[in-house]
Tab-separated table of C-alpha atoms and ligand atoms in Angstrom:
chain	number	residue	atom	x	y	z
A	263	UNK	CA	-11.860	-15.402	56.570
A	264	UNK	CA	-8.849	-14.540	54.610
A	265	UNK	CA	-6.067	-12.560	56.357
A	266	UNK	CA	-6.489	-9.018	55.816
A	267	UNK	CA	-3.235	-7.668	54.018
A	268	UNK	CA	-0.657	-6.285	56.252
A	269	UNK	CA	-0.509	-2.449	55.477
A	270	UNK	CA	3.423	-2.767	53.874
A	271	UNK	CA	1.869	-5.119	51.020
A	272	UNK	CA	-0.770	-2.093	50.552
A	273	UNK	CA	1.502	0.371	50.219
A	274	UNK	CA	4.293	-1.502	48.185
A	275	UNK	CA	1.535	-2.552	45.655
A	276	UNK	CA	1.066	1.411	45.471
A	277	UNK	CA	4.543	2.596	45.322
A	278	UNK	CA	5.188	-0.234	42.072
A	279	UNK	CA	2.288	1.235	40.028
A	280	UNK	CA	2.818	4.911	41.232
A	281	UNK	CA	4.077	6.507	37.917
A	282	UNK	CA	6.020	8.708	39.618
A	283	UNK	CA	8.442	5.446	40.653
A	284	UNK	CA	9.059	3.924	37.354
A	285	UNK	CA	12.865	5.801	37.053
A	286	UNK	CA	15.240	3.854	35.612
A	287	UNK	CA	18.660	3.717	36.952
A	288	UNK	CA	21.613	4.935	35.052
A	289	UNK	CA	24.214	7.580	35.116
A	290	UNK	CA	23.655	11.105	33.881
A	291	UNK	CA	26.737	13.427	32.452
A	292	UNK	CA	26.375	17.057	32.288
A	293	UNK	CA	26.794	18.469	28.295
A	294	UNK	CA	30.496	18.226	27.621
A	295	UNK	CA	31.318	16.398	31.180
A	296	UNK	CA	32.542	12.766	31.707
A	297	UNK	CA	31.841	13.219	35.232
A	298	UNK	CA	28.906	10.430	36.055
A	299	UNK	CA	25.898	11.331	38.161
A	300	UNK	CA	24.170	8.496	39.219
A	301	UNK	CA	20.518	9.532	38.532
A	302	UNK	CA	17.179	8.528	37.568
A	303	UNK	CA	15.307	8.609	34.202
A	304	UNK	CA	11.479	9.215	34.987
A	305	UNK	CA	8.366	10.236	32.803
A	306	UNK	CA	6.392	12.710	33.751
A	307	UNK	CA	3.339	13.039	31.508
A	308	UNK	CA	4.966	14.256	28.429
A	309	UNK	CA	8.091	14.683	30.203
A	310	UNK	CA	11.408	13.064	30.431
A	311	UNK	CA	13.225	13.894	33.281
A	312	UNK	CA	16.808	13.179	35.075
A	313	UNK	CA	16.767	12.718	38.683
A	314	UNK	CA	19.180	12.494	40.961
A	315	UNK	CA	19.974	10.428	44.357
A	316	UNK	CA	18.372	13.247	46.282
A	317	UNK	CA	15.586	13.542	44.030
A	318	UNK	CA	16.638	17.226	42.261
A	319	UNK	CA	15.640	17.669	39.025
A	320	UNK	CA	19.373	17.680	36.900
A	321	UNK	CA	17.250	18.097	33.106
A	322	UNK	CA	14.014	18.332	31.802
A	323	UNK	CA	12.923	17.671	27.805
A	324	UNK	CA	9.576	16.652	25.628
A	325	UNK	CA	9.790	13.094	24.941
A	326	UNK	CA	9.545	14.218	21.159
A	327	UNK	CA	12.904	15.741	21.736
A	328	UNK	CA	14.665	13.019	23.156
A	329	UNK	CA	17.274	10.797	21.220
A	330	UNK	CA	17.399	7.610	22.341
A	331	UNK	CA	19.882	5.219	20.804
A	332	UNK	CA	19.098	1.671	19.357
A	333	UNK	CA	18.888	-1.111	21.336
A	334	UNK	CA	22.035	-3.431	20.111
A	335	UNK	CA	22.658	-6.028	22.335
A	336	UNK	CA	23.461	-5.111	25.939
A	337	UNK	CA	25.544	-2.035	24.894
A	338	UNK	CA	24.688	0.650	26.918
A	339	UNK	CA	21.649	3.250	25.594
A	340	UNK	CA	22.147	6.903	25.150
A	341	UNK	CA	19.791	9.109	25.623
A	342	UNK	CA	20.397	12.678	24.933
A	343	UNK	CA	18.948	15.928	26.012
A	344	UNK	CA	18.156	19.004	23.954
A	345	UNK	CA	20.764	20.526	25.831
A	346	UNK	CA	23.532	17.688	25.100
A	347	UNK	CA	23.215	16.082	28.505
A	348	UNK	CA	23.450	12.291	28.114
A	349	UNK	CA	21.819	10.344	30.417
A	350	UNK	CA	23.267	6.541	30.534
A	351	UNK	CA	21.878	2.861	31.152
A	352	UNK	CA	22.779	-0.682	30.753
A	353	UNK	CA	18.600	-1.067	31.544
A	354	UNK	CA	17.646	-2.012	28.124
A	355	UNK	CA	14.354	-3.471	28.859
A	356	UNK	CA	13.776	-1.144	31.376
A	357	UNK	CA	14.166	1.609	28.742
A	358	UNK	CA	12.298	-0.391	25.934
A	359	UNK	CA	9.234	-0.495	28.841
A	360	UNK	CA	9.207	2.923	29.180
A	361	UNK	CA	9.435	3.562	25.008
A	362	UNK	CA	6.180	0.929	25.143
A	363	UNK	CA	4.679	3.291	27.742
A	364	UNK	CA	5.597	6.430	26.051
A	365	UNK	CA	4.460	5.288	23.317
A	366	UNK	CA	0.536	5.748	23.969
A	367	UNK	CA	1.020	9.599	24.921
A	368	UNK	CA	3.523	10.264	21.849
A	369	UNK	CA	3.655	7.950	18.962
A	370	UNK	CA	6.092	10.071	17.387
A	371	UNK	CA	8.418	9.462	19.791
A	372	UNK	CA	8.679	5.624	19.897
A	373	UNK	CA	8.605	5.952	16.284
A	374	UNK	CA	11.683	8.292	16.108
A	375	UNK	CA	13.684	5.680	18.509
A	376	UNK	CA	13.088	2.787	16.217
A	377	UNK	CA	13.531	4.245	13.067
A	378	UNK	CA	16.653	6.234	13.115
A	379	UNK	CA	19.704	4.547	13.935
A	380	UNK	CA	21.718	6.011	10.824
A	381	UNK	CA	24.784	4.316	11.603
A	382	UNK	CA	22.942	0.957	11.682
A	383	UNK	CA	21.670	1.779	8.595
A	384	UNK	CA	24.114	2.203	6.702
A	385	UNK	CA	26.359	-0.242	8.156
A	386	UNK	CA	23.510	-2.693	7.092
A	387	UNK	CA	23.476	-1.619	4.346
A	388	UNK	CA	27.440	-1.955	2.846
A	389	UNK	CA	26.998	-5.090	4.389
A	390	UNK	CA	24.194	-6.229	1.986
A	391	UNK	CA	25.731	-4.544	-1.020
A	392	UNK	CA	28.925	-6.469	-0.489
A	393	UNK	CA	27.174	-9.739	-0.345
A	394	UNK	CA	25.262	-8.811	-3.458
A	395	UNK	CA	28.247	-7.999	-4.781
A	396	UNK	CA	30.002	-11.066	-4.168
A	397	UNK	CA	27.485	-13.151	-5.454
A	398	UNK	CA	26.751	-11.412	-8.711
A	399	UNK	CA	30.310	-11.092	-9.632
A	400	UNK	CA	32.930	-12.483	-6.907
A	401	UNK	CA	31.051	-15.795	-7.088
A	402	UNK	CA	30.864	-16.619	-10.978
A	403	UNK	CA	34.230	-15.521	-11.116
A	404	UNK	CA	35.681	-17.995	-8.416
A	405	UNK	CA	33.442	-20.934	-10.240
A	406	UNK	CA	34.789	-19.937	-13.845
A	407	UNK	CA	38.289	-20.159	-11.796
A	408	UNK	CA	37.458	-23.445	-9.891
A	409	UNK	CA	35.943	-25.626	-12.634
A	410	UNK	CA	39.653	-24.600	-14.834
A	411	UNK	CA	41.601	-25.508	-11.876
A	412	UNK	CA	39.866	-29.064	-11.563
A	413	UNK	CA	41.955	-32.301	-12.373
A	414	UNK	CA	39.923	-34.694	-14.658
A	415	UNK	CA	40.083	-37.147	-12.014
A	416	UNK	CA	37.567	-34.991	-9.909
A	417	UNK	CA	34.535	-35.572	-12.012
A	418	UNK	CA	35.519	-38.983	-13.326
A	419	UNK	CA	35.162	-39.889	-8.882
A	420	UNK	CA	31.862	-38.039	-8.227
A	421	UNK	CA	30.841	-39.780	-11.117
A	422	UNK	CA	31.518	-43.131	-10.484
A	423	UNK	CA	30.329	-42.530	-6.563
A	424	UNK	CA	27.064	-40.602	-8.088
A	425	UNK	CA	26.354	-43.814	-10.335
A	426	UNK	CA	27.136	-46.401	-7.833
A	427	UNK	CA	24.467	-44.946	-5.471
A	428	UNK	CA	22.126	-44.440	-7.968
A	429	UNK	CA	22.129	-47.903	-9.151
A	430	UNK	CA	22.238	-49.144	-5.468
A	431	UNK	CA	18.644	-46.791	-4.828
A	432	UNK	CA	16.650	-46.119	-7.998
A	433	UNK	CA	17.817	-48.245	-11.132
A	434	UNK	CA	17.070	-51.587	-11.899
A	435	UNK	CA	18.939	-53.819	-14.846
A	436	UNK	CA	17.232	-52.444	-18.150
A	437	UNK	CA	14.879	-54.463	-20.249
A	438	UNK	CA	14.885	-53.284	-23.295
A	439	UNK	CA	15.610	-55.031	-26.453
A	440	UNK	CA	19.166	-55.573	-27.890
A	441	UNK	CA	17.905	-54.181	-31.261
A	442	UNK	CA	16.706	-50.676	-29.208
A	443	UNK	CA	19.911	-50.574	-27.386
A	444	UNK	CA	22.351	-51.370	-30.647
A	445	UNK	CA	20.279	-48.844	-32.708
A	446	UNK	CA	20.710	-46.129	-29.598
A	447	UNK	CA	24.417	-46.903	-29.282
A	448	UNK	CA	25.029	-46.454	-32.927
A	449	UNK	CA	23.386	-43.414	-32.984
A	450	UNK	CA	24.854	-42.183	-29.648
A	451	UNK	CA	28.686	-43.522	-31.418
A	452	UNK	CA	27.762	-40.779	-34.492
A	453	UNK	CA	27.183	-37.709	-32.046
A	454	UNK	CA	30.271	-38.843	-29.708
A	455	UNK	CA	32.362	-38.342	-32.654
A	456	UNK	CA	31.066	-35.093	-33.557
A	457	UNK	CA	31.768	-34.059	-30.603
A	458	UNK	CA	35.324	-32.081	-29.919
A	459	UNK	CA	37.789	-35.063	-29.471
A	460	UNK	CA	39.645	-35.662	-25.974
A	461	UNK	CA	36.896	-32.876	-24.003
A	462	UNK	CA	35.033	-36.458	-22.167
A	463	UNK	CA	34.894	-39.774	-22.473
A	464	UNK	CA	31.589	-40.654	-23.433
A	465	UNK	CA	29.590	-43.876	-22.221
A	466	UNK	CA	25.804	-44.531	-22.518
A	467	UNK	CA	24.123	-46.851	-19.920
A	468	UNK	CA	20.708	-48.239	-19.968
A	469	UNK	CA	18.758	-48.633	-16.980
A	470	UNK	CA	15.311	-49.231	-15.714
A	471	UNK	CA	14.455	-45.953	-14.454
A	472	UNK	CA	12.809	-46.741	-11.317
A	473	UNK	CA	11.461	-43.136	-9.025
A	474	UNK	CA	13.100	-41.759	-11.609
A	475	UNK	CA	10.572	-42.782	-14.288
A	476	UNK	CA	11.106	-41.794	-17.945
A	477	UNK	CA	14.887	-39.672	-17.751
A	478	UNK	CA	18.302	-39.182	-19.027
A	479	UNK	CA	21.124	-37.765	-17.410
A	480	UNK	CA	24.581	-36.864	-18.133
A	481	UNK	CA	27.557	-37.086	-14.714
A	482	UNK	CA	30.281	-34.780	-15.414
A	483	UNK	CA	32.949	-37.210	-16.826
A	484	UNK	CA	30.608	-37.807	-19.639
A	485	UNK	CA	29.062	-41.166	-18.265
A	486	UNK	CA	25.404	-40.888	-19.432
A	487	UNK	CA	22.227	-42.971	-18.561
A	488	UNK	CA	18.590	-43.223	-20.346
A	489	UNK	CA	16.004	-45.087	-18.832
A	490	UNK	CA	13.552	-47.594	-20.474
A	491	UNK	CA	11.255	-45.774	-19.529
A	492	UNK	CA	12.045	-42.307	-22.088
A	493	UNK	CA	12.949	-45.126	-24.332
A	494	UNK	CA	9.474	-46.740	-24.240
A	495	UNK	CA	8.027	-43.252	-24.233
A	496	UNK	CA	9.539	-42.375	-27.566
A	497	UNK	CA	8.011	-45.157	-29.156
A	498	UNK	CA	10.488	-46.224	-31.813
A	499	UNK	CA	11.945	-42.580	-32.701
A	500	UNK	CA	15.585	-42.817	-32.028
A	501	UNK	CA	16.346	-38.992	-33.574
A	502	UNK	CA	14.053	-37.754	-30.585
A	503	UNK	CA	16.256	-39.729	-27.917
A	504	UNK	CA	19.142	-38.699	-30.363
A	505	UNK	CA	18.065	-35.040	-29.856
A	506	UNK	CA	17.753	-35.779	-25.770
A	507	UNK	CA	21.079	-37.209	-25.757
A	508	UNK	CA	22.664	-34.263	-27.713
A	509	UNK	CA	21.203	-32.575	-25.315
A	510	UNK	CA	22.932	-34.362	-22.388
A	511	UNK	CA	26.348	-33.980	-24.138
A	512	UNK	CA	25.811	-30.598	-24.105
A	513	UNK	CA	25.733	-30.799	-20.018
A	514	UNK	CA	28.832	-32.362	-20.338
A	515	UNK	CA	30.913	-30.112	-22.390
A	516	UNK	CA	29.664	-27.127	-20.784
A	517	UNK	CA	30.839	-28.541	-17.603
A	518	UNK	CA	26.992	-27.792	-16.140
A	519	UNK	CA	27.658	-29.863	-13.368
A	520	UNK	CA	30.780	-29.002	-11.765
A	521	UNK	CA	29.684	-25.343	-12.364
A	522	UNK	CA	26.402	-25.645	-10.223
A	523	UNK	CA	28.310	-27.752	-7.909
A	524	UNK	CA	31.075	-24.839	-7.127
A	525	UNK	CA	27.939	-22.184	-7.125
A	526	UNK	CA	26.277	-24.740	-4.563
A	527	UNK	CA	29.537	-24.557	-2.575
A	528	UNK	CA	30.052	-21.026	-3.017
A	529	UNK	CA	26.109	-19.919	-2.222
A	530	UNK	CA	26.970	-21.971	1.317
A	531	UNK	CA	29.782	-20.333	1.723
A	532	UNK	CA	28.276	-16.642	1.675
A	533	UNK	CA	25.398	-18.245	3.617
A	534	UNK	CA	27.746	-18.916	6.347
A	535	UNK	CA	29.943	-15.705	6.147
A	536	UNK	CA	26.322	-14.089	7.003
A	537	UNK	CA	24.102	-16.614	9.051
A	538	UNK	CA	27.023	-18.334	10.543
A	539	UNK	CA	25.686	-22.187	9.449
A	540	UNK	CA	25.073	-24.177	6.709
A	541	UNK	CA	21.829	-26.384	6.657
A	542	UNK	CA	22.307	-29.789	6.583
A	543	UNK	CA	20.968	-30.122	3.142
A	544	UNK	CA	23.471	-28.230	1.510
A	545	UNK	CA	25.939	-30.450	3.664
A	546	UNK	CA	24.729	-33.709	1.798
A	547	UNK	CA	25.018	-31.776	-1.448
A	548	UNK	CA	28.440	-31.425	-1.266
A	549	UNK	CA	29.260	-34.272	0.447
A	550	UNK	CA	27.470	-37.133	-0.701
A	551	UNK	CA	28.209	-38.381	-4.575
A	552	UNK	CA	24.383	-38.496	-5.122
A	553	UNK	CA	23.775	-34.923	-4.170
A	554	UNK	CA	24.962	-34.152	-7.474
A	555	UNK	CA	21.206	-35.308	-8.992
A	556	UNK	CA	19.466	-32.765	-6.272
A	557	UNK	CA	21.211	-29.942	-8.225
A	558	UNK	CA	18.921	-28.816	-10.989
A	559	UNK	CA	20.539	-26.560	-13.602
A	560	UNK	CA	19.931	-23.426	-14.541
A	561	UNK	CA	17.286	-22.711	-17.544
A	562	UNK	CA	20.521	-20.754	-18.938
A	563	UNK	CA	22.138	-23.946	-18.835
A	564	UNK	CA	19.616	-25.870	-19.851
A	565	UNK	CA	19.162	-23.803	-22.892
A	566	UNK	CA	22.566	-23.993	-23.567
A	567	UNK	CA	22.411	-27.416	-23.992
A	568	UNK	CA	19.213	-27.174	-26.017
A	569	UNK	CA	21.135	-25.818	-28.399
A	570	UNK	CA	23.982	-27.704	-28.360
A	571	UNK	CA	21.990	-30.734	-29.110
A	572	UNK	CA	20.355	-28.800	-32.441
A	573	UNK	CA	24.028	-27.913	-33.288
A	574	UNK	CA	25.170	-31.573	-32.767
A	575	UNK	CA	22.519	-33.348	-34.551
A	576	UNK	CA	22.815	-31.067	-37.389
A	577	UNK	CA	26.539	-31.615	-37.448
A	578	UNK	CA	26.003	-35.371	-37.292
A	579	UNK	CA	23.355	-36.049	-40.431
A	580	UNK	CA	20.520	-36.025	-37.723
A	581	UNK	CA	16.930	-34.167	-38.041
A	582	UNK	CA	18.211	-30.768	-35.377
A	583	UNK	CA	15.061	-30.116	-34.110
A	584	UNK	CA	14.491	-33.646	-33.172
A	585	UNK	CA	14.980	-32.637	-29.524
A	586	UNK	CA	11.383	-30.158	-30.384
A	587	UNK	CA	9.332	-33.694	-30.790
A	588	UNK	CA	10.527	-34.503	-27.371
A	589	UNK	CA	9.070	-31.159	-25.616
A	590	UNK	CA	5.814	-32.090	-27.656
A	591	UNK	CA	6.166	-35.946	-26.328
A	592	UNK	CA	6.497	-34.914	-22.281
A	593	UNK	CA	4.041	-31.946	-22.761
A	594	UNK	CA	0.987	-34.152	-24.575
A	595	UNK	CA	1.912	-37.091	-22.619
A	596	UNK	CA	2.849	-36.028	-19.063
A	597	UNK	CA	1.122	-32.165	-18.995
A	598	UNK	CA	4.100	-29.744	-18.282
A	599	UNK	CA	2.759	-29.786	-14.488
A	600	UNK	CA	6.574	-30.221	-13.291
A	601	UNK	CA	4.958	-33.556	-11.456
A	602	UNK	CA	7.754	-36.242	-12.865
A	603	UNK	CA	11.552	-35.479	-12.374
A	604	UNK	CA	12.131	-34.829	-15.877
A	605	UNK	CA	9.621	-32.097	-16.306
A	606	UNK	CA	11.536	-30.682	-12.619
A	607	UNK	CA	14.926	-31.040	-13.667
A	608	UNK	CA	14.219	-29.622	-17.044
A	609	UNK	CA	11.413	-26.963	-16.741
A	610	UNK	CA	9.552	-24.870	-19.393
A	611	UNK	CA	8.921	-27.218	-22.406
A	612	UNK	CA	6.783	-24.944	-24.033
A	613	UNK	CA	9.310	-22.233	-24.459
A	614	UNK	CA	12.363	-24.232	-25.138
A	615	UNK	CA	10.495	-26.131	-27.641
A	616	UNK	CA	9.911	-22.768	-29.298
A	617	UNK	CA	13.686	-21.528	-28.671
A	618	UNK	CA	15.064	-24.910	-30.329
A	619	UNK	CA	12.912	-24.327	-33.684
A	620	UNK	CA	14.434	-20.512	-33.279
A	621	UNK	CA	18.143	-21.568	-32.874
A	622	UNK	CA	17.661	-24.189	-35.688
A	623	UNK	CA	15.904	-22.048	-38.244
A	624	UNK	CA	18.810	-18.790	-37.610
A	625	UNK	CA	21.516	-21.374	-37.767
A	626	UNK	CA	19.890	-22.363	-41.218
A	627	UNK	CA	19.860	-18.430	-42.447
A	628	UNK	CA	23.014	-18.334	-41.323
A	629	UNK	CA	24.444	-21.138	-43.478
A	630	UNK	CA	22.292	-19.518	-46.514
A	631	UNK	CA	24.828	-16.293	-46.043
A	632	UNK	CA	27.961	-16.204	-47.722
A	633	UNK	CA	30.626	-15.074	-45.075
A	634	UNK	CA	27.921	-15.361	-42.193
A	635	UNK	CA	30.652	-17.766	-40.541
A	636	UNK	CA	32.715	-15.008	-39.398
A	637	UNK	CA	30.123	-12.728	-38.276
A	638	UNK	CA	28.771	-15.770	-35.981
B	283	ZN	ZN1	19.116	-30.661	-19.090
């Protein structure tokens, strides 16, 4: 037979879920005082009211017309009487227990505690305009500033370190023929020297492609790379890789790169200025030389240099729109599904195909007009 519980249990078990004992400590000051009471805070049906040590009632109010202050951190809460009384307590959860309980009799009232913390508000809220702020305008300004400020030498390293690792974890020697590569080289020489003299020093590499399948890319120092692969899928038009590697120039001379590269940095800075860390992803992106390829560009940039390839096969004897034939090649061939890292890194063929044919045909108007030159 199981001991019979000793009457003290009983009556403790009683005394815990008597109502009437659920006060929470604290210190009570009369309206206008900073004398402290030490008191009680109980609820009494619809009630709140202040006790003190003696058990006299010091204040009575509706719960609906208490003002209880948010619960930030373990700062002390505040909750004020109709008559200005405050009552006082560093018995957060205590108080956030008796909200819960409250809260069945009178919504309204939990609903008032949580939602109206105007200072919070609005101190949330300057803080998220001044990040906004900083990123629309702050940041692009400090990147416009940043890429001026860098030394050549800067891009001319993470290139060579970006290169190096790629060749050490995705390329392979390229195959192709000698004919393909002199014919590509020649071509590439023509657009290099239509290009604005002394802005890069321009190189093209071939390499087998690897993960990274049928590609191009430009690093910021003007060292470019196709792959066999693009090569093979072009079958035998040259103006199309032409077009592609206008369009890789145009990376370069915008400065693409070292631009997201700075926003990168930037973004991680404001994300630590508000969370406090950085992840460690962002951390290999501007660490590591090969982070710069896990930087995709913008579709701003990337119709930037979609145009600048049009401009610079036009202003090289090439067909402009060659670069259009390629956005037909990856869409019929591939499906514009994003699934190889050309279609990811260079997103929306269907529209840019479109906006090339656009650019070329209002550059040709534009030749067509006497005097358009100065209005362009
Ligand atoms: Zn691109």
């Amino acid at each position: 037979m199981p001991p019979a519980p000793s009457s003290w249990t009983w009556k403790a078990s009683i005394l815990v879920s008597d109502p009437r004992n659920d006060g929470i400590a604290g210190e009570w000051f009369r309206p206008g005082s900073s004398a402290a009471i030490t008191a009680q805070l109980a609820v009494r049906d619809e009630y709140g009211l202040i006790v003190d040590e003696n058990g006299h009632e010091l204040a009575r109010d509706w719960l609906t017309d208490l003002n209880v202050s948010a619960r930030i951190g373990s700062v002390a809460r505040r909750i004020t009487f109709r008559d200005n009384s405050v009552f006082e307590t560093t018995d957060n959860d205590g108080v956030d227990a008796m909200l819960a309980r409250a809260g069945s009799k009178t919504g309204s009232w939990v609903h008032r505690a949580e939602a109206f913390h105007p200072r919070l508000i609005v101190f949330m809220a300057v803080g998220v305009l001044l990040v906004v702020a900083i990123y629309k305008w702050a940041l692009p300004a400090l990147v416009e500033l940043a890429v001026a400020v860098t030394p050549p030498v800067v891009p001319q390293i993470m290139s060579v370190a970006t290169l190096k690792s790629l060749d050490r974890a995705m390329f392979h020697e390229s195959k192709l023929a000698d004919e393909a590569k002199k014919r590509l080289s020649d071509g590439f020489a023509d657009l290099v020297e239509h290009s604005p003299p002394g802005t890069a020093n321009y190189t093209l590499n071939f390499r087998g492609g690897g993960l990274l399948g049928p590609n191009a890319l430009a690093l910021p120092d003007g060292t470019l790379v196709i792959t066999d692969e693009l090569v093979d899928m072009a079958s035998g038009d040259t103006e199309l890789l032409l077009g592609v590697l206008g369009h890789e120039i145009g990376h370069v001379e915008h400065e693409h790169s070292l631009r997201q590269l700075y926003r990168a940095a930037g973004v991680a800075g404001l994300i630590m200025i508000i969370g406090g860390d950085v992840g460690s992803g962002m951390e290999d992106i501007l660490v590591e030389g090969g982070g710069l390829l896990s930087l995709s560009f913008s579709r701003n940039a990337e119709a930037e240099a979609d145009r600048h390839s049009v401009e610079l096969m036009a202003r090289a004897g090439y067909d402009p729109v060659a670069i259009a034939r390629f956005f037909e090649l990856i869409e019929k061939k591939l499906g514009d599904k994003g699934r190889t890292s050309m279609l990811s890194t260079h997103p929306g063929t269907p529209e840019r195909r479109q906006a090339v044919l656009d650019h070329a045909g209002s550059l040709a108007t534009a030749k067509d007009k006497p005097g358009a030159d100065q209005v362009r």
